[in-house]
Each structure stands twice: as C-alpha cells, then as structure tokens.
CSV table of C-alpha atoms and ligand atoms in Angstrom, one decimal:
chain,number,residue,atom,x,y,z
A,852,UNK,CA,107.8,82.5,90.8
A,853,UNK,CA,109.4,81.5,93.8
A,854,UNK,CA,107.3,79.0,96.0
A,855,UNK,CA,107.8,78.7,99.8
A,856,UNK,CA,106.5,75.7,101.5
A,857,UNK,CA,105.0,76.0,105.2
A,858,UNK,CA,103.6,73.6,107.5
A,859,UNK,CA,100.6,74.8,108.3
A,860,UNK,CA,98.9,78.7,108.0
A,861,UNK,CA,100.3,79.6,111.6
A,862,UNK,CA,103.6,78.7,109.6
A,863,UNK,CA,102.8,80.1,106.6
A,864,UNK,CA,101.7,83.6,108.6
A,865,UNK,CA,105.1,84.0,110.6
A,866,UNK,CA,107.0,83.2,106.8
A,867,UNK,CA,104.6,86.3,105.3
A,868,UNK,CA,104.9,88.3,108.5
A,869,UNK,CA,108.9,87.8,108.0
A,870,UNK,CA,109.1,88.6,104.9
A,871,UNK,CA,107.0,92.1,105.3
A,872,UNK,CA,108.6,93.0,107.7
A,873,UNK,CA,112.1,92.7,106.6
A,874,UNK,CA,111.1,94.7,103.9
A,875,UNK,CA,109.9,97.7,106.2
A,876,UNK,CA,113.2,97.5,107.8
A,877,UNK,CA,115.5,97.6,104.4
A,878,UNK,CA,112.6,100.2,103.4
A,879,UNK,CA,110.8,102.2,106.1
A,880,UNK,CA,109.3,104.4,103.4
A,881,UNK,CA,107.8,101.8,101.4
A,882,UNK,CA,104.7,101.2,99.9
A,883,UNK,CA,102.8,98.3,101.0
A,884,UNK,CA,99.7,96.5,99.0
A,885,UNK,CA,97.2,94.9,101.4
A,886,UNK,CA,94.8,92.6,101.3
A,887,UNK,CA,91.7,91.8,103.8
A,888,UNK,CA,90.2,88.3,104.2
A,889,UNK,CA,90.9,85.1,106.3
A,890,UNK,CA,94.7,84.6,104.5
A,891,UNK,CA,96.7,87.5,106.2
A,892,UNK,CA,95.1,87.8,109.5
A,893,UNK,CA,97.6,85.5,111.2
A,894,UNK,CA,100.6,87.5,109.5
A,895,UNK,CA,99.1,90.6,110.6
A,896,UNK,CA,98.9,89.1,114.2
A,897,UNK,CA,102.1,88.4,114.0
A,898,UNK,CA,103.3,92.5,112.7
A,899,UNK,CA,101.5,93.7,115.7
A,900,UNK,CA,103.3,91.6,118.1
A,901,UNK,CA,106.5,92.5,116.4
A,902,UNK,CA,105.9,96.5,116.7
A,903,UNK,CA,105.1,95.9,120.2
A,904,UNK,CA,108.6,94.1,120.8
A,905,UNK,CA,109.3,97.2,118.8
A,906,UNK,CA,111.4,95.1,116.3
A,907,UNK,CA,109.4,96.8,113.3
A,908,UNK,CA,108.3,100.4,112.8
A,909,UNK,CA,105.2,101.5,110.3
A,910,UNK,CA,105.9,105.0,111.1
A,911,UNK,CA,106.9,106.1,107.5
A,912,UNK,CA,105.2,103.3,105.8
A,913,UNK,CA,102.1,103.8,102.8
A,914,UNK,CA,99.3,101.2,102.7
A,915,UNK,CA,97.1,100.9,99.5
A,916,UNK,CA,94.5,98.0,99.9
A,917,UNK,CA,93.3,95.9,97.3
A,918,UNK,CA,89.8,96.5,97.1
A,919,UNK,CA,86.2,97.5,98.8
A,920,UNK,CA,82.5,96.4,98.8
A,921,UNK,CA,80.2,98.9,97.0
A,922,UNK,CA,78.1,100.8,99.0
A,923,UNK,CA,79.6,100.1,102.3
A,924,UNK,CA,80.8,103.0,104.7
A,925,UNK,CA,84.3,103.4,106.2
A,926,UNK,CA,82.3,102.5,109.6
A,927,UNK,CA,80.3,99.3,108.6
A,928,UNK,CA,82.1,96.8,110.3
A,929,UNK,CA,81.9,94.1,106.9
A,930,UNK,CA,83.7,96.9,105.2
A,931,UNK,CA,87.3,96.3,104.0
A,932,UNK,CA,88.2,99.5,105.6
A,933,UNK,CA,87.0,98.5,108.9
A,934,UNK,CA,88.5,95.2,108.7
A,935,UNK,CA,91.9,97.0,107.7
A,936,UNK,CA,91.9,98.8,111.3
A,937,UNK,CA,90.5,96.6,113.6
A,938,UNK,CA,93.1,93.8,112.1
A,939,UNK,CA,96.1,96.1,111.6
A,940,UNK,CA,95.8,99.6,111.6
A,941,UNK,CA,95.0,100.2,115.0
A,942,UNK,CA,97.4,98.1,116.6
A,943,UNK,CA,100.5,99.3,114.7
A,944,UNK,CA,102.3,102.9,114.6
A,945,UNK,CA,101.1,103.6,110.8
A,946,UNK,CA,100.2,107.3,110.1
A,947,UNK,CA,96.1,107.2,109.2
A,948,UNK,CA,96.7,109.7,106.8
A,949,UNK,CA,99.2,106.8,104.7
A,950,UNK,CA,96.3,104.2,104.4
A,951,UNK,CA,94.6,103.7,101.4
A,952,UNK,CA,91.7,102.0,100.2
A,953,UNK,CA,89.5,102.5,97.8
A,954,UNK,CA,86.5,104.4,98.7
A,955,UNK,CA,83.1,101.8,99.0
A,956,UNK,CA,80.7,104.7,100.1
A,957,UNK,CA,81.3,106.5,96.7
A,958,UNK,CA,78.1,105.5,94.4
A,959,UNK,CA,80.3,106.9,91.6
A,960,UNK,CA,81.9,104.1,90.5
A,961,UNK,CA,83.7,106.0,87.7
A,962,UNK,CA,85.1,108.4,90.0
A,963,UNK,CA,85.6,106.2,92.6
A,964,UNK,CA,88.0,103.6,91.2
A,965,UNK,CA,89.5,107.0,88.7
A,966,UNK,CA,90.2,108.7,91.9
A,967,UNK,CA,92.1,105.4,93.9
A,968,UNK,CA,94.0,104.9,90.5
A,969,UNK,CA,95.6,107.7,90.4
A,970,UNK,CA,96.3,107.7,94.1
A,971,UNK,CA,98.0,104.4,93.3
A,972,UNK,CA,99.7,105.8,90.2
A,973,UNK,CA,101.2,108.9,91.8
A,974,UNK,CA,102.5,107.1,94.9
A,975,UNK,CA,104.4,105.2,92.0
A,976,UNK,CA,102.7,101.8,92.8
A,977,UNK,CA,103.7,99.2,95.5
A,978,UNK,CA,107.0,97.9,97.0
A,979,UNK,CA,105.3,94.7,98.2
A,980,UNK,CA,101.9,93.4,97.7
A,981,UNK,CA,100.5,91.2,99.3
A,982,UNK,CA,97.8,88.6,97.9
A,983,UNK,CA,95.8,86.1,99.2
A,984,UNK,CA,93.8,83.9,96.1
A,985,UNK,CA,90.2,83.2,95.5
A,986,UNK,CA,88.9,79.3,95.4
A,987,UNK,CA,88.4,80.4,91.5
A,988,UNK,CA,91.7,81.8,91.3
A,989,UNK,CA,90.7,85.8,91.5
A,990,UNK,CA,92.9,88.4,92.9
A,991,UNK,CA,92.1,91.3,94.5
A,992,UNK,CA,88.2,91.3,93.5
A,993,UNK,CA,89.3,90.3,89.6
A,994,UNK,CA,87.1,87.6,89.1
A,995,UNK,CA,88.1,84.9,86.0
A,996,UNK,CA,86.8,86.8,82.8
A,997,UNK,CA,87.8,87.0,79.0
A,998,UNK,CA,90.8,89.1,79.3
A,999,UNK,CA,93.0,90.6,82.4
A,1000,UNK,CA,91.7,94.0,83.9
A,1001,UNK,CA,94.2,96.9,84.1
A,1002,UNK,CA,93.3,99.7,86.3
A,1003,UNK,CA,90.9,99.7,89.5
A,1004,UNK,CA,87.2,99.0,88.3
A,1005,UNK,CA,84.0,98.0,89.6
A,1006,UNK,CA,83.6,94.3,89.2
A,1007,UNK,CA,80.1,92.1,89.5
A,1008,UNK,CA,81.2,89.2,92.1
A,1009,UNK,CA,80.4,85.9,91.2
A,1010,UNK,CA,78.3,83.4,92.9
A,1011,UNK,CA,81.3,81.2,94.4
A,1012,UNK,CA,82.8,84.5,95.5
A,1013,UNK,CA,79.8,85.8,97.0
A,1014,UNK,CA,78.7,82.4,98.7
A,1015,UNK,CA,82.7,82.1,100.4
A,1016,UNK,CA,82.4,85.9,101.5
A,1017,UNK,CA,79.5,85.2,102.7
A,1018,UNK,CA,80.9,83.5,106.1
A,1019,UNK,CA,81.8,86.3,107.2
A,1020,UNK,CA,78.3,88.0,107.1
A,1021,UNK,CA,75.0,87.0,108.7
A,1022,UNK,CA,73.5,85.2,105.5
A,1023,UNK,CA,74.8,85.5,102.0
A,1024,UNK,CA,72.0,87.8,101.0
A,1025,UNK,CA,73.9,90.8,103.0
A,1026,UNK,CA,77.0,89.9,101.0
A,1027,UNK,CA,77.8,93.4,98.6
A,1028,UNK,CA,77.1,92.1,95.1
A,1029,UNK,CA,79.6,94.7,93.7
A,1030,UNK,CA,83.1,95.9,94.8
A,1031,UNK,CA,86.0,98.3,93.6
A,1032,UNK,CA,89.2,96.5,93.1
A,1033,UNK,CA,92.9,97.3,92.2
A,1034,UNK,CA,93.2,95.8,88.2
A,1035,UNK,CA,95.2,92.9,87.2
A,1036,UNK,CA,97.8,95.6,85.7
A,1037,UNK,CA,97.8,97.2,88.8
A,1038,UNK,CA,98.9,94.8,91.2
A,1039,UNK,CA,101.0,93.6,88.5
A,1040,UNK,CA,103.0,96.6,88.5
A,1041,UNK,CA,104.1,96.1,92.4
A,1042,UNK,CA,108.1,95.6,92.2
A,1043,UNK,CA,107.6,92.4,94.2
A,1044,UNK,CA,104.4,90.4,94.6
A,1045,UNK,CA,103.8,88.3,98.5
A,1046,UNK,CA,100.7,85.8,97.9
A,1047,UNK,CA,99.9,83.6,100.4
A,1048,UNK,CA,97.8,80.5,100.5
A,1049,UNK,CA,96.2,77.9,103.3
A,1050,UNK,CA,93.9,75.1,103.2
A,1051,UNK,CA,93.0,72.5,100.7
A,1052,UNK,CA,90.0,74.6,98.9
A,1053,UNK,CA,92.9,76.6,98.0
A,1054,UNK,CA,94.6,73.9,96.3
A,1055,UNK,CA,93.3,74.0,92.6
A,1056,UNK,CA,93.4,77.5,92.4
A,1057,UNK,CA,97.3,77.2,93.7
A,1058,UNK,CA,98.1,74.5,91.2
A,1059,UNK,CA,96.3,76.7,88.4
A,1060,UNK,CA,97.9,79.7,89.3
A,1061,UNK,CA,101.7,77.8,89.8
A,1062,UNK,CA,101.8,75.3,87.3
A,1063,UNK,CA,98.1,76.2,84.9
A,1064,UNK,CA,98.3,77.9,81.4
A,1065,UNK,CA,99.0,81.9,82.0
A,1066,UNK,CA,95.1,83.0,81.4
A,1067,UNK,CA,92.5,85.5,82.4
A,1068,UNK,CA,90.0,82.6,83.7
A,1069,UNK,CA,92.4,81.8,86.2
A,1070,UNK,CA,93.6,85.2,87.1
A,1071,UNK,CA,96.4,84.7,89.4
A,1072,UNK,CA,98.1,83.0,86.7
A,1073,UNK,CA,99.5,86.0,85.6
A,1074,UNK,CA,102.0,86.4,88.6
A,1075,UNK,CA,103.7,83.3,86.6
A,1076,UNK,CA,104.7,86.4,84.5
A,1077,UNK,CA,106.1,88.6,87.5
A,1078,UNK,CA,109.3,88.5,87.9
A,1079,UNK,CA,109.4,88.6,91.4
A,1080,UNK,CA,106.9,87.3,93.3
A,1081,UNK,CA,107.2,84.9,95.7
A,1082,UNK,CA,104.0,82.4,96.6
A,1083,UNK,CA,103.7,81.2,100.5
A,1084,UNK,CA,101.8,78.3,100.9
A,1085,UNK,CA,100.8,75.4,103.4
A,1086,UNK,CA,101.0,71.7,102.8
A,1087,UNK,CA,96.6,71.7,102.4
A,1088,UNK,CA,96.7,74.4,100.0
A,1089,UNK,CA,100.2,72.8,98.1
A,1090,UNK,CA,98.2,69.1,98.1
A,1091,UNK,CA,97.6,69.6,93.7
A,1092,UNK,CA,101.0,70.7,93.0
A,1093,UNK,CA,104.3,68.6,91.8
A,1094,UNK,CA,106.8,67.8,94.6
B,2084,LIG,C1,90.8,90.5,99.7
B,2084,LIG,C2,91.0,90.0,98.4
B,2084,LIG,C3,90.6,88.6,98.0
B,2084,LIG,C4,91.1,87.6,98.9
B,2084,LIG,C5,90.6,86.2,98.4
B,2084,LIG,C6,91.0,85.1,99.4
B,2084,LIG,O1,91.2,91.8,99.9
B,2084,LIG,O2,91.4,90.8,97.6
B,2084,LIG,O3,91.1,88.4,96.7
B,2084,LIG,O4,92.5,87.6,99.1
B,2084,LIG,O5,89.3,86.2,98.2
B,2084,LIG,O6,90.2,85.3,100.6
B,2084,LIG,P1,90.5,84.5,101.9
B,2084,LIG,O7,91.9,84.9,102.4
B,2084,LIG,O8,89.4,84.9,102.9
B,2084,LIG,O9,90.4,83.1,101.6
C-alpha cells in the first residue's frame, strides 16, 4: 500500500485526477471502477477540464460503478446513476453504452446484483478502481460485518451510513435503506486499486484501513492485502496515522 500525502482535497483531487488519467492515456481501452459521493467529485472536476483542454480522451474507455440505492430509477436525481452523469458522464467523451452501474430500479435483488456480476466478470474486472472510504471504514456499500463479501450483493446500510448519506437528501428518512454493491472480492480483483481520502472524520477509518489489523469490521483493510493500490489522502484525513 502506497500512501500519497496531499495538502488539502483540492490537492488530493488533482493527485487522483493525475493519476486516472495517465492511466487512460497508457490505456485508452481500459476499464475504470467508479465511485459516487463527496470524495471524487473534485477529481472528476478536474477530468472534465482536462478532456476540454483535450489532454485526455474517454472515447474507448469502460466505466463500472461501485454500487446503487435500491429502488431508485436511473432518473431520480439521489440515484448513483444520475450522480454518475451529471458529475462526469456528461461532460466527458465516454460512449453511454460503456457505463455501468448496477441497476437500483430492479426489485430483484438476486438478479440484479447476478446480472452486474457477470457484467463485471466478463469485462474481465477493472484496470483502476477508484475508492473513496466510509467513516466506519466500508467500501463500495460493504459495510463492517463478520467476514468479507465476494460478489455484488444487496447490503442493509447501517445507521452511521445512512445518517452521513443522508446530507445529501432532504431528511434522513428519504435515505434508501438498501443498496447493490460491487463485493469486497470484487473490487479486490481490480489490477490496481485508487482510494482517496479528505477530512478529519475520515481519519480513523484511514488509520484502520493503513495501519489496523487486516479484518472484515474494518473493511478497507483488506486493500493492505492488494498489491497495488495506492491511498491518496489529505493532511485532516492523514491526522491518526504515523509520520
Ligand atoms: C460511493 C461509495 C462509498 C463512498 C464512501 C465515502 O460509491 O461506494 O463507499 O465512497 O461512503 O463517501 P464520501 O466520499 O461521500 O465521504
């Protein structure tokens, strides 16, 4: 595990946008892993403004995001889909037909999360995903448990995960209880792992992740186990961890 420090997430967001995009330049047909929340915004800011320079290209590039709410439509606007376009998507050259993300308005669980695995699986999982980490040190929507998940599966979101989403809807009672997310075996299979991290609620779950015990309460732990995956994070977030 290779950890980057940055200054501050404006910082931290060029460093992530830098390293994604060099890796659409050595590879224009790769496979990228995305993730939605308040962590890669400001590198995705920074994508678009490189494509319009037109120092990057997404032409040939395949997106597979990390996870979705059940029960919300590509349209609602709190759905990871919709958050995908209005922050990325529609601002970059990428073919709609390459993005990916697992279908929220499918009340078949089962065949939702079957379906997006094997989508995953026959793309032959991602060049580079990217990760953002959960105060309680989930991934993706893989909340701390008893043992790591593999494939994608419909997960139960816990109280601290529902009350931090819930910021970004109108009161925490609208927040999805229930969401389809990539497994822990799944993102672990990505040939090289990008997670980012800003702020000082972030900075237990950082220290657990870098420097904790390698266990399934703290799931991000595991990327100590990847063997190339490199951690972006800002001084706030950095705060818990040895110099
Ligand atoms: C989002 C995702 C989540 C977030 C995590 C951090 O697709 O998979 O694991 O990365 O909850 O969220 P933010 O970045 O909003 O702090």
């Amino acid at each position: 595990m290779k950890i980057i420090h940055a200054k501050d997430y404006a910082d931290m967001s060029r460093k992530a946008a830098n390293i994604i995009s060099a890796r659409v330049i050595l590879q224009p047909d790769c496979i990228l892993g995305l993730a939605t929340g308040t962590s890669p915004i400001g590198a995705y800011q920074q994508l678009i403004k490189w494509y319009e320079k037109g120092d990057v290209d997404f032409a040939q590039v395949r997106t597979y995001n990390l996870d979705e709410y059940r029960g919300l439509s590509h349209e609602d606007p709190q759905s990871y889909h919709y958050f995908m376009h209005e922050n990325l998507f529609d601002h970059i050259n990428i073919d709609p037909a390459n993005v990916h993300v697992p279908d929220g308005s499918n009340p078949d669980a089962a065949e939702a999360c079957a379906t997006y695995d094997k989508l995953v699986a026959e793309a032959g999982f991602c060049d580079l995903q990217l990760l953002g980490i959960g105060r309680n040190g989930h991934i993706g929507f893989n909340e701390p448990d008893d043992a790591f998940s593999k494939g994608t599966h419909c997960v139960d979101l816990t109280e601290s995960t529902i009350e931090a989403n819930s910021r970004l809807f109108d009161n925490a009672d609208d927040v999805p209880r229930q969401a389809y997310t990539m497994g822990v075996q799944t993102i672990m299979h990505a040939r090289s792992i990008l997670m980012i991290a800003s702020g000082a609620d972030k900075a237990q779950a950082v220290h657990d992740m870098c420097f904790g015990p390698v266990t399934p309460r703290v799931p991000a732990s595991i990327l100590q186990l990847h063997t190339n995956c490199v951690v972006v994070a800002d001084e706030a977030a950095l705060a818990d961890c040895p110099e």
